[in-house]
């Protein structure tokens, strides 16, 4: 069910006592006053922090599930994987998803005896899921924006006795609800749209499976992969405007995708909201919005660079989901895409102003 973001804004306020600050206090402390026998109070900064606790209250409201926060998206992905695999486990990951997830699997998990297999998102279910202990999905995939049927994956993996994890970074809990589709664990890079201001890195893990969350919490406590209180505070502040930002970004992306597709300098546009996009049907069934990410392919690498660098309303930067629109050629990182393929993250600029800048940059090519 869609989260009530109005209720989310008042989660803290409705639990306040007279005289307490309405805004979330930032608690920077490694020590807690703890005379005598500890009985459940905050004990030490690697284990407890009141700013995380409130952030996680808000994240849990958004996910409708228990949540734990982490210092980056990769820290959250690491926690979810280390909590669920062991030597001899078979792990399936997308070959075209966020590339650092593949690095984690190849460089670390496989050396610990995890058997890692990769499949492209578009053909993820081909070959079935028998014998996989953990299936890690990313839909839509970053940067290709291919989608898979998460309900089908969840059902088939569960029937085969495995666990599913979905990276929901690109959609946020407002755009897609993998746990409601039957996925066991959601991971997210909150560095992106959740934080929304490109000023910190954070991530979270959400699951309705108590055993998995217990392991994830243990991983955080023991590995020391803990968020800084200031970052937690910044993410909490960002979440307060997630609803308005996400709404504006997705609405603008829908407008821009149509216009980009009609522009003569653009060879191809991928956006799940376009009626002829290969992801459109699944997006209609499985997401509540079509997202704020789109991709466009121009005629050459030089044109792509010129388009990005000459547009005053596009930050030439990696990462996405911020209030400032940004774009980059993904081939510069070795993604298996056309050299003129651009991932564009639509920000919060007024859409007509943004389109004028984008169109002028395309017309100048
Ligand atoms: C950015 C990203 C990550 C990693 O997040 P960090 O916060 O950079 O560690 C993971 N998955 C996806 C889909 C991402 O876009």
mmCIF file of C-alpha atoms and ligand atoms in Angstrom:
data_model
loop_
_atom_site.group_PDB
_atom_site.id
_atom_site.type_symbol
_atom_site.label_atom_id
_atom_site.label_comp_id
_atom_site.label_asym_id
_atom_site.label_seq_id
_atom_site.Cartn_x
_atom_site.Cartn_y
_atom_site.Cartn_z
ATOM 1 C CA UNK A 1 0.000 0.000 0.000
ATOM 2 C CA UNK A 2 1.241 3.533 -0.761
ATOM 3 C CA UNK A 3 2.850 5.129 2.282
ATOM 4 C CA UNK A 4 1.055 8.054 3.913
ATOM 5 C CA UNK A 5 3.671 10.780 3.542
ATOM 6 C CA UNK A 6 1.573 13.287 5.518
ATOM 7 C CA UNK A 7 1.571 10.947 8.488
ATOM 8 C CA UNK A 8 5.320 10.471 7.919
ATOM 9 C CA UNK A 9 5.900 14.214 8.365
ATOM 10 C CA UNK A 10 4.245 14.069 11.789
ATOM 11 C CA UNK A 11 5.713 10.813 13.101
ATOM 12 C CA UNK A 12 8.076 12.637 15.416
ATOM 13 C CA UNK A 13 5.753 15.499 16.286
ATOM 14 C CA UNK A 14 2.952 13.257 17.454
ATOM 15 C CA UNK A 15 5.288 11.544 19.949
ATOM 16 C CA UNK A 16 6.696 14.773 21.464
ATOM 17 C CA UNK A 17 6.413 15.986 25.024
ATOM 18 C CA UNK A 18 5.826 19.652 25.787
ATOM 19 C CA UNK A 19 8.924 21.764 25.123
ATOM 20 C CA UNK A 20 10.798 19.257 22.920
ATOM 21 C CA UNK A 21 12.156 20.453 19.564
ATOM 22 C CA UNK A 22 9.904 19.798 16.580
ATOM 23 C CA UNK A 23 12.869 19.314 14.217
ATOM 24 C CA UNK A 24 14.961 16.173 14.711
ATOM 25 C CA UNK A 25 17.944 16.752 17.025
ATOM 26 C CA UNK A 26 21.329 15.650 15.700
ATOM 27 C CA UNK A 27 23.011 13.474 18.336
ATOM 28 C CA UNK A 28 26.779 13.330 17.882
ATOM 29 C CA UNK A 29 27.891 11.057 20.700
ATOM 30 C CA UNK A 30 29.922 7.861 20.926
ATOM 31 C CA UNK A 31 29.228 7.521 24.682
ATOM 32 C CA UNK A 32 26.009 7.329 26.684
ATOM 33 C CA UNK A 33 25.585 8.010 30.396
ATOM 34 C CA UNK A 34 25.338 4.477 31.739
ATOM 35 C CA UNK A 35 25.883 3.983 35.482
ATOM 36 C CA UNK A 36 25.313 0.530 37.001
ATOM 37 C CA UNK A 37 23.778 -2.410 35.174
ATOM 38 C CA UNK A 38 22.912 -1.678 31.548
ATOM 39 C CA UNK A 39 19.304 -2.637 30.925
ATOM 40 C CA UNK A 40 18.401 -1.788 27.401
ATOM 41 C CA UNK A 41 19.465 1.864 27.259
ATOM 42 C CA UNK A 42 21.667 3.262 24.513
ATOM 43 C CA UNK A 43 25.146 1.934 25.272
ATOM 44 C CA UNK A 44 27.705 2.836 22.635
ATOM 45 C CA UNK A 45 27.811 4.758 19.358
ATOM 46 C CA UNK A 46 28.420 1.706 17.144
ATOM 47 C CA UNK A 47 25.248 0.135 18.484
ATOM 48 C CA UNK A 48 22.811 2.960 19.179
ATOM 49 C CA UNK A 49 22.122 6.473 18.028
ATOM 50 C CA UNK A 50 18.857 8.379 18.585
ATOM 51 C CA UNK A 51 19.159 10.168 15.227
ATOM 52 C CA UNK A 52 19.316 6.792 13.413
ATOM 53 C CA UNK A 53 16.418 5.503 15.455
ATOM 54 C CA UNK A 54 14.162 8.285 14.275
ATOM 55 C CA UNK A 55 15.430 8.076 10.690
ATOM 56 C CA UNK A 56 14.655 4.342 10.730
ATOM 57 C CA UNK A 57 11.203 5.058 12.099
ATOM 58 C CA UNK A 58 10.557 7.235 9.045
ATOM 59 C CA UNK A 59 12.161 4.737 6.621
ATOM 60 C CA UNK A 60 10.044 1.961 8.148
ATOM 61 C CA UNK A 61 6.948 4.062 7.619
ATOM 62 C CA UNK A 62 7.896 4.495 3.939
ATOM 63 C CA UNK A 63 8.689 0.795 3.438
ATOM 64 C CA UNK A 64 5.942 -0.515 5.736
ATOM 65 C CA UNK A 65 8.612 -2.838 7.152
ATOM 66 C CA UNK A 66 11.436 -2.800 9.688
ATOM 67 C CA UNK A 67 14.455 -0.889 8.316
ATOM 68 C CA UNK A 68 18.111 -0.468 9.182
ATOM 69 C CA UNK A 69 20.182 2.400 7.836
ATOM 70 C CA UNK A 70 23.724 2.136 6.486
ATOM 71 C CA UNK A 71 26.453 4.596 5.510
ATOM 72 C CA UNK A 72 25.956 4.014 1.754
ATOM 73 C CA UNK A 73 23.931 1.984 -0.702
ATOM 74 C CA UNK A 74 26.825 -0.455 -1.068
ATOM 75 C CA UNK A 75 27.004 -0.834 2.716
ATOM 76 C CA UNK A 76 23.297 -1.767 2.672
ATOM 77 C CA UNK A 77 23.811 -4.217 -0.217
ATOM 78 C CA UNK A 78 26.821 -5.741 1.559
ATOM 79 C CA UNK A 79 24.778 -6.133 4.755
ATOM 80 C CA UNK A 80 21.891 -7.829 2.928
ATOM 81 C CA UNK A 81 24.243 -10.223 1.128
ATOM 82 C CA UNK A 82 26.532 -11.035 4.048
ATOM 83 C CA UNK A 83 23.424 -11.675 6.153
ATOM 84 C CA UNK A 84 21.999 -14.175 3.659
ATOM 85 C CA UNK A 85 24.836 -16.073 1.933
ATOM 86 C CA UNK A 86 27.398 -18.553 3.216
ATOM 87 C CA UNK A 87 30.119 -20.687 1.654
ATOM 88 C CA UNK A 88 28.553 -22.888 -0.999
ATOM 89 C CA UNK A 89 25.489 -20.641 -1.492
ATOM 90 C CA UNK A 90 24.411 -19.982 -5.062
ATOM 91 C CA UNK A 91 23.770 -16.310 -5.745
ATOM 92 C CA UNK A 92 22.159 -14.892 -8.891
ATOM 93 C CA UNK A 93 22.774 -11.230 -9.746
ATOM 94 C CA UNK A 94 21.973 -9.098 -12.786
ATOM 95 C CA UNK A 95 24.780 -8.685 -15.330
ATOM 96 C CA UNK A 96 23.495 -5.216 -16.254
ATOM 97 C CA UNK A 97 22.625 -3.721 -12.865
ATOM 98 C CA UNK A 98 24.652 -1.423 -10.632
ATOM 99 C CA UNK A 99 28.210 -2.554 -11.398
ATOM 100 C CA UNK A 100 29.619 -2.333 -7.858
ATOM 101 C CA UNK A 101 27.190 -5.061 -6.741
ATOM 102 C CA UNK A 102 28.897 -7.315 -9.312
ATOM 103 C CA UNK A 103 32.313 -6.259 -8.026
ATOM 104 C CA UNK A 104 31.295 -7.143 -4.467
ATOM 105 C CA UNK A 105 30.153 -10.579 -5.616
ATOM 106 C CA UNK A 106 33.179 -11.236 -7.831
ATOM 107 C CA UNK A 107 35.951 -9.800 -5.682
ATOM 108 C CA UNK A 108 34.768 -10.816 -2.230
ATOM 109 C CA UNK A 109 31.800 -13.205 -2.044
ATOM 110 C CA UNK A 110 33.149 -15.632 -4.647
ATOM 111 C CA UNK A 111 36.469 -15.803 -2.774
ATOM 112 C CA UNK A 112 34.553 -16.874 0.328
ATOM 113 C CA UNK A 113 32.999 -19.787 -1.546
ATOM 114 C CA UNK A 114 29.768 -18.221 -2.812
ATOM 115 C CA UNK A 115 28.914 -19.398 -6.314
ATOM 116 C CA UNK A 116 27.929 -16.317 -8.281
ATOM 117 C CA UNK A 117 25.991 -16.361 -11.549
ATOM 118 C CA UNK A 118 24.931 -13.416 -13.684
ATOM 119 C CA UNK A 119 22.023 -12.961 -16.076
ATOM 120 C CA UNK A 120 20.818 -9.908 -17.977
ATOM 121 C CA UNK A 121 17.711 -8.339 -16.426
ATOM 122 C CA UNK A 122 15.706 -8.792 -19.612
ATOM 123 C CA UNK A 123 16.289 -12.585 -19.493
ATOM 124 C CA UNK A 124 16.499 -12.905 -15.719
ATOM 125 C CA UNK A 125 13.870 -15.621 -15.300
ATOM 126 C CA UNK A 126 15.132 -17.716 -18.225
ATOM 127 C CA UNK A 127 16.622 -20.911 -16.887
ATOM 128 C CA UNK A 128 14.529 -20.701 -13.717
ATOM 129 C CA UNK A 129 15.674 -20.284 -10.133
ATOM 130 C CA UNK A 130 16.108 -23.854 -8.919
ATOM 131 C CA UNK A 131 19.125 -24.251 -6.667
ATOM 132 C CA UNK A 132 19.662 -20.537 -6.018
ATOM 133 C CA UNK A 133 19.848 -19.596 -2.349
ATOM 134 C CA UNK A 134 19.733 -15.857 -2.987
ATOM 135 C CA UNK A 135 18.417 -14.036 -6.050
ATOM 136 C CA UNK A 136 19.306 -10.362 -6.260
ATOM 137 C CA UNK A 137 17.205 -8.321 -8.709
ATOM 138 C CA UNK A 138 17.303 -4.744 -9.894
ATOM 139 C CA UNK A 139 14.238 -3.445 -11.710
ATOM 140 C CA UNK A 140 14.376 -1.115 -13.514
ATOM 141 C CA UNK A 141 18.038 -1.865 -14.090
ATOM 142 C CA UNK A 142 20.555 0.926 -13.857
ATOM 143 C CA UNK A 143 21.406 2.267 -16.422
ATOM 144 C CA UNK A 144 19.512 0.250 -19.094
ATOM 145 C CA UNK A 145 16.038 0.656 -17.515
ATOM 146 C CA UNK A 146 15.008 -2.893 -18.374
ATOM 147 C CA UNK A 147 12.409 -4.339 -16.019
ATOM 148 C CA UNK A 148 11.475 -7.765 -14.719
ATOM 149 C CA UNK A 149 8.312 -9.067 -13.155
ATOM 150 C CA UNK A 150 9.225 -8.921 -9.461
ATOM 151 C CA UNK A 151 6.103 -10.807 -8.357
ATOM 152 C CA UNK A 152 6.985 -13.683 -10.645
ATOM 153 C CA UNK A 153 10.607 -13.724 -9.492
ATOM 154 C CA UNK A 154 9.543 -13.619 -5.819
ATOM 155 C CA UNK A 155 7.032 -16.459 -6.260
ATOM 156 C CA UNK A 156 9.342 -18.714 -8.235
ATOM 157 C CA UNK A 157 12.364 -18.181 -5.974
ATOM 158 C CA UNK A 158 10.282 -18.793 -2.854
ATOM 159 C CA UNK A 159 8.847 -21.970 -4.378
ATOM 160 C CA UNK A 160 12.429 -23.113 -5.033
ATOM 161 C CA UNK A 161 13.399 -22.384 -1.410
ATOM 162 C CA UNK A 162 15.469 -19.236 -2.022
ATOM 163 C CA UNK A 163 15.497 -15.646 -0.782
ATOM 164 C CA UNK A 164 14.944 -12.591 -2.987
ATOM 165 C CA UNK A 165 16.615 -9.201 -2.605
ATOM 166 C CA UNK A 166 15.625 -6.217 -4.757
ATOM 167 C CA UNK A 167 17.602 -3.033 -5.250
ATOM 168 C CA UNK A 168 14.881 -0.366 -5.351
ATOM 169 C CA UNK A 169 17.176 2.670 -5.576
ATOM 170 C CA UNK A 170 15.878 4.022 -8.867
ATOM 171 C CA UNK A 171 12.186 3.949 -7.875
ATOM 172 C CA UNK A 172 12.170 4.673 -4.097
ATOM 173 C CA UNK A 173 9.324 3.237 -1.961
ATOM 174 C CA UNK A 174 7.023 5.876 -3.452
ATOM 175 C CA UNK A 175 7.457 4.513 -6.980
ATOM 176 C CA UNK A 176 7.670 0.765 -6.450
ATOM 177 C CA UNK A 177 6.995 -1.528 -3.494
ATOM 178 C CA UNK A 178 8.963 -4.746 -3.919
ATOM 179 C CA UNK A 179 8.058 -6.077 -0.443
ATOM 180 C CA UNK A 180 4.353 -5.832 -1.344
ATOM 181 C CA UNK A 181 5.157 -7.813 -4.508
ATOM 182 C CA UNK A 182 6.568 -10.629 -2.378
ATOM 183 C CA UNK A 183 10.283 -9.776 -2.441
ATOM 184 C CA UNK A 184 11.957 -10.714 0.865
ATOM 185 C CA UNK A 185 14.484 -7.886 1.238
ATOM 186 C CA UNK A 186 14.720 -4.384 -0.229
ATOM 187 C CA UNK A 187 18.027 -2.555 -0.463
ATOM 188 C CA UNK A 188 18.392 1.054 -1.501
ATOM 189 C CA UNK A 189 21.040 3.664 -2.055
ATOM 190 C CA UNK A 190 19.570 6.650 -0.223
ATOM 191 C CA UNK A 191 22.422 8.713 -1.644
ATOM 192 C CA UNK A 192 20.143 9.199 -4.642
ATOM 193 C CA UNK A 193 16.543 10.430 -4.652
ATOM 194 C CA UNK A 194 15.839 9.554 -1.024
ATOM 195 C CA UNK A 195 18.405 12.088 0.221
ATOM 196 C CA UNK A 196 17.890 14.119 -2.920
ATOM 197 C CA UNK A 197 20.419 16.902 -2.458
ATOM 198 C CA UNK A 198 23.695 15.237 -3.554
ATOM 199 C CA UNK A 199 25.277 16.123 -0.198
ATOM 200 C CA UNK A 200 25.752 12.735 1.482
ATOM 201 C CA UNK A 201 25.839 8.960 1.036
ATOM 202 C CA UNK A 202 23.429 6.633 2.862
ATOM 203 C CA UNK A 203 21.517 3.402 2.308
ATOM 204 C CA UNK A 204 18.992 1.129 3.950
ATOM 205 C CA UNK A 205 17.818 -2.475 4.181
ATOM 206 C CA UNK A 206 14.125 -3.272 4.714
ATOM 207 C CA UNK A 207 12.481 -6.635 5.288
ATOM 208 C CA UNK A 208 9.432 -8.148 6.940
ATOM 209 C CA UNK A 209 11.472 -11.278 7.685
ATOM 210 C CA UNK A 210 12.537 -10.945 11.330
ATOM 211 C CA UNK A 211 15.352 -13.480 11.081
ATOM 212 C CA UNK A 212 16.950 -11.676 8.161
ATOM 213 C CA UNK A 213 16.664 -8.284 9.879
ATOM 214 C CA UNK A 214 18.265 -9.707 12.992
ATOM 215 C CA UNK A 215 21.234 -10.889 10.914
ATOM 216 C CA UNK A 216 21.429 -7.534 9.129
ATOM 217 C CA UNK A 217 21.458 -5.734 12.485
ATOM 218 C CA UNK A 218 24.137 -8.070 13.776
ATOM 219 C CA UNK A 219 26.196 -7.430 10.656
ATOM 220 C CA UNK A 220 25.981 -3.681 11.200
ATOM 221 C CA UNK A 221 26.951 -3.899 14.843
ATOM 222 C CA UNK A 222 29.834 -6.312 14.300
ATOM 223 C CA UNK A 223 31.252 -5.089 10.982
ATOM 224 C CA UNK A 224 30.965 -1.476 12.159
ATOM 225 C CA UNK A 225 29.229 -0.416 8.944
ATOM 226 C CA UNK A 226 27.300 2.356 10.684
ATOM 227 C CA UNK A 227 25.924 5.630 9.350
ATOM 228 C CA UNK A 228 27.322 8.905 10.644
ATOM 229 C CA UNK A 229 24.715 10.761 12.733
ATOM 230 C CA UNK A 230 25.046 13.847 10.550
ATOM 231 C CA UNK A 231 24.367 11.847 7.376
ATOM 232 C CA UNK A 232 21.393 10.219 9.077
ATOM 233 C CA UNK A 233 20.116 13.668 9.976
ATOM 234 C CA UNK A 234 20.585 14.928 6.408
ATOM 235 C CA UNK A 235 18.743 11.909 4.990
ATOM 236 C CA UNK A 236 15.894 12.451 7.421
ATOM 237 C CA UNK A 237 15.655 16.053 6.293
ATOM 238 C CA UNK A 238 15.717 14.981 2.646
ATOM 239 C CA UNK A 239 12.917 12.462 3.208
ATOM 240 C CA UNK A 240 10.633 15.235 4.416
ATOM 241 C CA UNK A 241 10.454 16.541 0.840
ATOM 242 C CA UNK A 242 10.732 13.195 -0.985
ATOM 243 C CA UNK A 243 7.081 13.205 -1.996
ATOM 244 C CA UNK A 244 7.153 16.654 -3.653
ATOM 245 C CA UNK A 245 10.555 16.112 -5.236
ATOM 246 C CA UNK A 246 9.734 12.657 -6.590
ATOM 247 C CA UNK A 247 6.407 13.848 -7.948
ATOM 248 C CA UNK A 248 7.994 16.807 -9.747
ATOM 249 C CA UNK A 249 10.905 14.734 -11.064
ATOM 250 C CA UNK A 250 8.720 11.934 -12.437
ATOM 251 C CA UNK A 251 6.210 14.347 -13.996
ATOM 252 C CA UNK A 252 9.014 16.289 -15.679
ATOM 253 C CA UNK A 253 10.664 13.071 -16.902
ATOM 254 C CA UNK A 254 7.409 12.046 -18.611
ATOM 255 C CA UNK A 255 7.277 15.362 -20.467
ATOM 256 C CA UNK A 256 10.964 15.346 -21.396
ATOM 257 C CA UNK A 257 10.960 11.725 -22.582
ATOM 258 C CA UNK A 258 8.184 12.448 -25.108
ATOM 259 C CA UNK A 259 9.919 15.562 -26.404
ATOM 260 C CA UNK A 260 13.360 13.965 -26.550
ATOM 261 C CA UNK A 261 11.952 11.025 -28.498
ATOM 262 C CA UNK A 262 10.611 13.483 -31.084
ATOM 263 C CA UNK A 263 13.871 15.464 -31.422
ATOM 264 C CA UNK A 264 15.861 14.796 -34.638
ATOM 265 C CA UNK A 265 19.265 14.789 -32.855
ATOM 266 C CA UNK A 266 18.165 11.893 -30.612
ATOM 267 C CA UNK A 267 18.583 8.361 -31.951
ATOM 268 C CA UNK A 268 16.890 6.520 -29.128
ATOM 269 C CA UNK A 269 15.160 7.241 -25.813
ATOM 270 C CA UNK A 270 14.505 4.685 -23.085
ATOM 271 C CA UNK A 271 11.890 5.634 -20.505
ATOM 272 C CA UNK A 272 9.425 3.167 -18.990
ATOM 273 C CA UNK A 273 6.677 5.779 -19.340
ATOM 274 C CA UNK A 274 6.848 5.849 -23.153
ATOM 275 C CA UNK A 275 4.083 3.706 -24.666
ATOM 276 C CA UNK A 276 6.508 1.910 -27.013
ATOM 277 C CA UNK A 277 9.256 1.309 -24.425
ATOM 278 C CA UNK A 278 10.054 -2.388 -23.808
ATOM 279 C CA UNK A 279 9.528 -1.783 -20.055
ATOM 280 C CA UNK A 280 6.206 0.054 -20.422
ATOM 281 C CA UNK A 281 3.814 -2.812 -19.784
ATOM 282 C CA UNK A 282 5.626 -4.033 -16.670
ATOM 283 C CA UNK A 283 6.026 -0.484 -15.417
ATOM 284 C CA UNK A 284 2.274 0.029 -15.676
ATOM 285 C CA UNK A 285 1.636 -3.112 -13.660
ATOM 286 C CA UNK A 286 4.379 -2.851 -11.098
ATOM 287 C CA UNK A 287 5.320 0.774 -10.460
ATOM 288 C CA UNK A 288 3.182 3.698 -9.330
ATOM 289 C CA UNK A 289 5.269 6.229 -11.322
ATOM 290 C CA UNK A 290 7.550 5.817 -14.329
ATOM 291 C CA UNK A 291 10.542 7.284 -12.509
ATOM 292 C CA UNK A 292 12.859 10.225 -13.048
ATOM 293 C CA UNK A 293 15.634 8.416 -14.938
ATOM 294 C CA UNK A 294 15.704 8.228 -18.690
ATOM 295 C CA UNK A 295 18.345 7.434 -21.226
ATOM 296 C CA UNK A 296 19.000 8.917 -24.613
ATOM 297 C CA UNK A 297 21.411 7.882 -27.315
ATOM 298 C CA UNK A 298 22.785 10.530 -29.649
ATOM 299 C CA UNK A 299 24.722 10.027 -32.882
ATOM 300 C CA UNK A 300 28.274 10.056 -31.511
ATOM 301 C CA UNK A 301 30.324 10.202 -28.345
ATOM 302 C CA UNK A 302 31.422 13.769 -29.220
ATOM 303 C CA UNK A 303 27.834 14.906 -29.652
ATOM 304 C CA UNK A 304 26.880 13.283 -26.372
ATOM 305 C CA UNK A 305 29.684 15.057 -24.512
ATOM 306 C CA UNK A 306 28.863 18.384 -26.176
ATOM 307 C CA UNK A 307 25.166 18.026 -25.360
ATOM 308 C CA UNK A 308 25.843 17.380 -21.678
ATOM 309 C CA UNK A 309 28.618 19.896 -21.177
ATOM 310 C CA UNK A 310 26.909 22.758 -23.040
ATOM 311 C CA UNK A 311 23.583 22.503 -21.236
ATOM 312 C CA UNK A 312 23.598 24.918 -18.284
ATOM 313 C CA UNK A 313 20.820 23.004 -16.475
ATOM 314 C CA UNK A 314 22.555 19.607 -16.586
ATOM 315 C CA UNK A 315 25.326 18.757 -14.154
ATOM 316 C CA UNK A 316 27.888 16.538 -15.850
ATOM 317 C CA UNK A 317 28.155 14.129 -12.939
ATOM 318 C CA UNK A 318 27.803 10.505 -12.020
ATOM 319 C CA UNK A 319 25.057 9.510 -9.580
ATOM 320 C CA UNK A 320 21.447 10.670 -9.880
ATOM 321 C CA UNK A 321 18.270 11.532 -8.045
ATOM 322 C CA UNK A 322 19.245 15.004 -6.851
ATOM 323 C CA UNK A 323 17.298 18.242 -7.167
ATOM 324 C CA UNK A 324 19.776 19.283 -9.892
ATOM 325 C CA UNK A 325 19.299 17.454 -13.194
ATOM 326 C CA UNK A 326 22.431 15.558 -14.147
ATOM 327 C CA UNK A 327 23.674 13.477 -17.048
ATOM 328 C CA UNK A 328 26.605 11.358 -18.103
ATOM 329 C CA UNK A 329 27.792 8.945 -20.765
ATOM 330 C CA UNK A 330 27.794 5.575 -19.079
ATOM 331 C CA UNK A 331 30.361 4.075 -21.476
ATOM 332 C CA UNK A 332 32.980 6.198 -19.706
ATOM 333 C CA UNK A 333 32.698 3.740 -16.798
ATOM 334 C CA UNK A 334 32.790 0.691 -19.011
ATOM 335 C CA UNK A 335 29.024 -0.048 -18.970
ATOM 336 C CA UNK A 336 28.091 -2.226 -21.911
ATOM 337 C CA UNK A 337 26.229 0.550 -23.760
ATOM 338 C CA UNK A 338 26.611 2.669 -26.913
ATOM 339 C CA UNK A 339 29.380 5.329 -26.522
ATOM 340 C CA UNK A 340 26.723 7.989 -27.154
ATOM 341 C CA UNK A 341 24.320 6.566 -24.527
ATOM 342 C CA UNK A 342 23.476 9.151 -21.844
ATOM 343 C CA UNK A 343 21.777 8.502 -18.525
ATOM 344 C CA UNK A 344 19.787 11.578 -17.601
ATOM 345 C CA UNK A 345 18.445 12.150 -14.110
ATOM 346 C CA UNK A 346 15.610 14.653 -14.155
ATOM 347 C CA UNK A 347 15.753 17.024 -11.207
ATOM 348 C CA UNK A 348 13.427 19.621 -9.736
ATOM 349 C CA UNK A 349 13.949 22.493 -12.166
ATOM 350 C CA UNK A 350 10.677 23.823 -13.641
ATOM 351 C CA UNK A 351 10.049 21.551 -16.622
ATOM 352 C CA UNK A 352 9.684 24.235 -19.321
ATOM 353 C CA UNK A 353 12.887 25.975 -18.234
ATOM 354 C CA UNK A 354 14.650 22.607 -18.240
ATOM 355 C CA UNK A 355 13.318 21.641 -21.655
ATOM 356 C CA UNK A 356 14.389 24.974 -23.165
ATOM 357 C CA UNK A 357 17.948 24.402 -21.949
ATOM 358 C CA UNK A 358 17.996 20.775 -23.147
ATOM 359 C CA UNK A 359 16.488 21.645 -26.525
ATOM 360 C CA UNK A 360 18.930 24.507 -27.068
ATOM 361 C CA UNK A 361 21.855 22.207 -26.312
ATOM 362 C CA UNK A 362 20.525 19.558 -28.731
ATOM 363 C CA UNK A 363 19.859 22.151 -31.445
ATOM 364 C CA UNK A 364 23.435 23.413 -31.176
ATOM 365 C CA UNK A 365 24.947 19.990 -32.017
HETATM 366 C C1 LIG B 1 24.247 4.261 -6.429
HETATM 367 C C2 LIG B 1 23.661 2.908 -6.420
HETATM 368 C C3 LIG B 1 24.087 1.961 -5.504
HETATM 369 C C4 LIG B 1 25.215 2.206 -4.530
HETATM 370 O O1 LIG B 1 24.933 3.232 -3.650
HETATM 371 P P1 LIG B 1 26.054 4.111 -2.887
HETATM 372 O O2 LIG B 1 25.242 4.955 -1.991
HETATM 373 O O3 LIG B 1 26.805 4.863 -3.940
HETATM 374 O O4 LIG B 1 26.955 3.144 -2.181
HETATM 375 C C5 LIG B 1 23.457 0.726 -5.523
HETATM 376 N N1 LIG B 1 22.478 0.432 -6.395
HETATM 377 C C6 LIG B 1 22.049 1.327 -7.302
HETATM 378 C C7 LIG B 1 20.953 0.947 -8.244
HETATM 379 C C8 LIG B 1 22.632 2.589 -7.348
HETATM 380 O O5 LIG B 1 22.223 3.458 -8.265
#
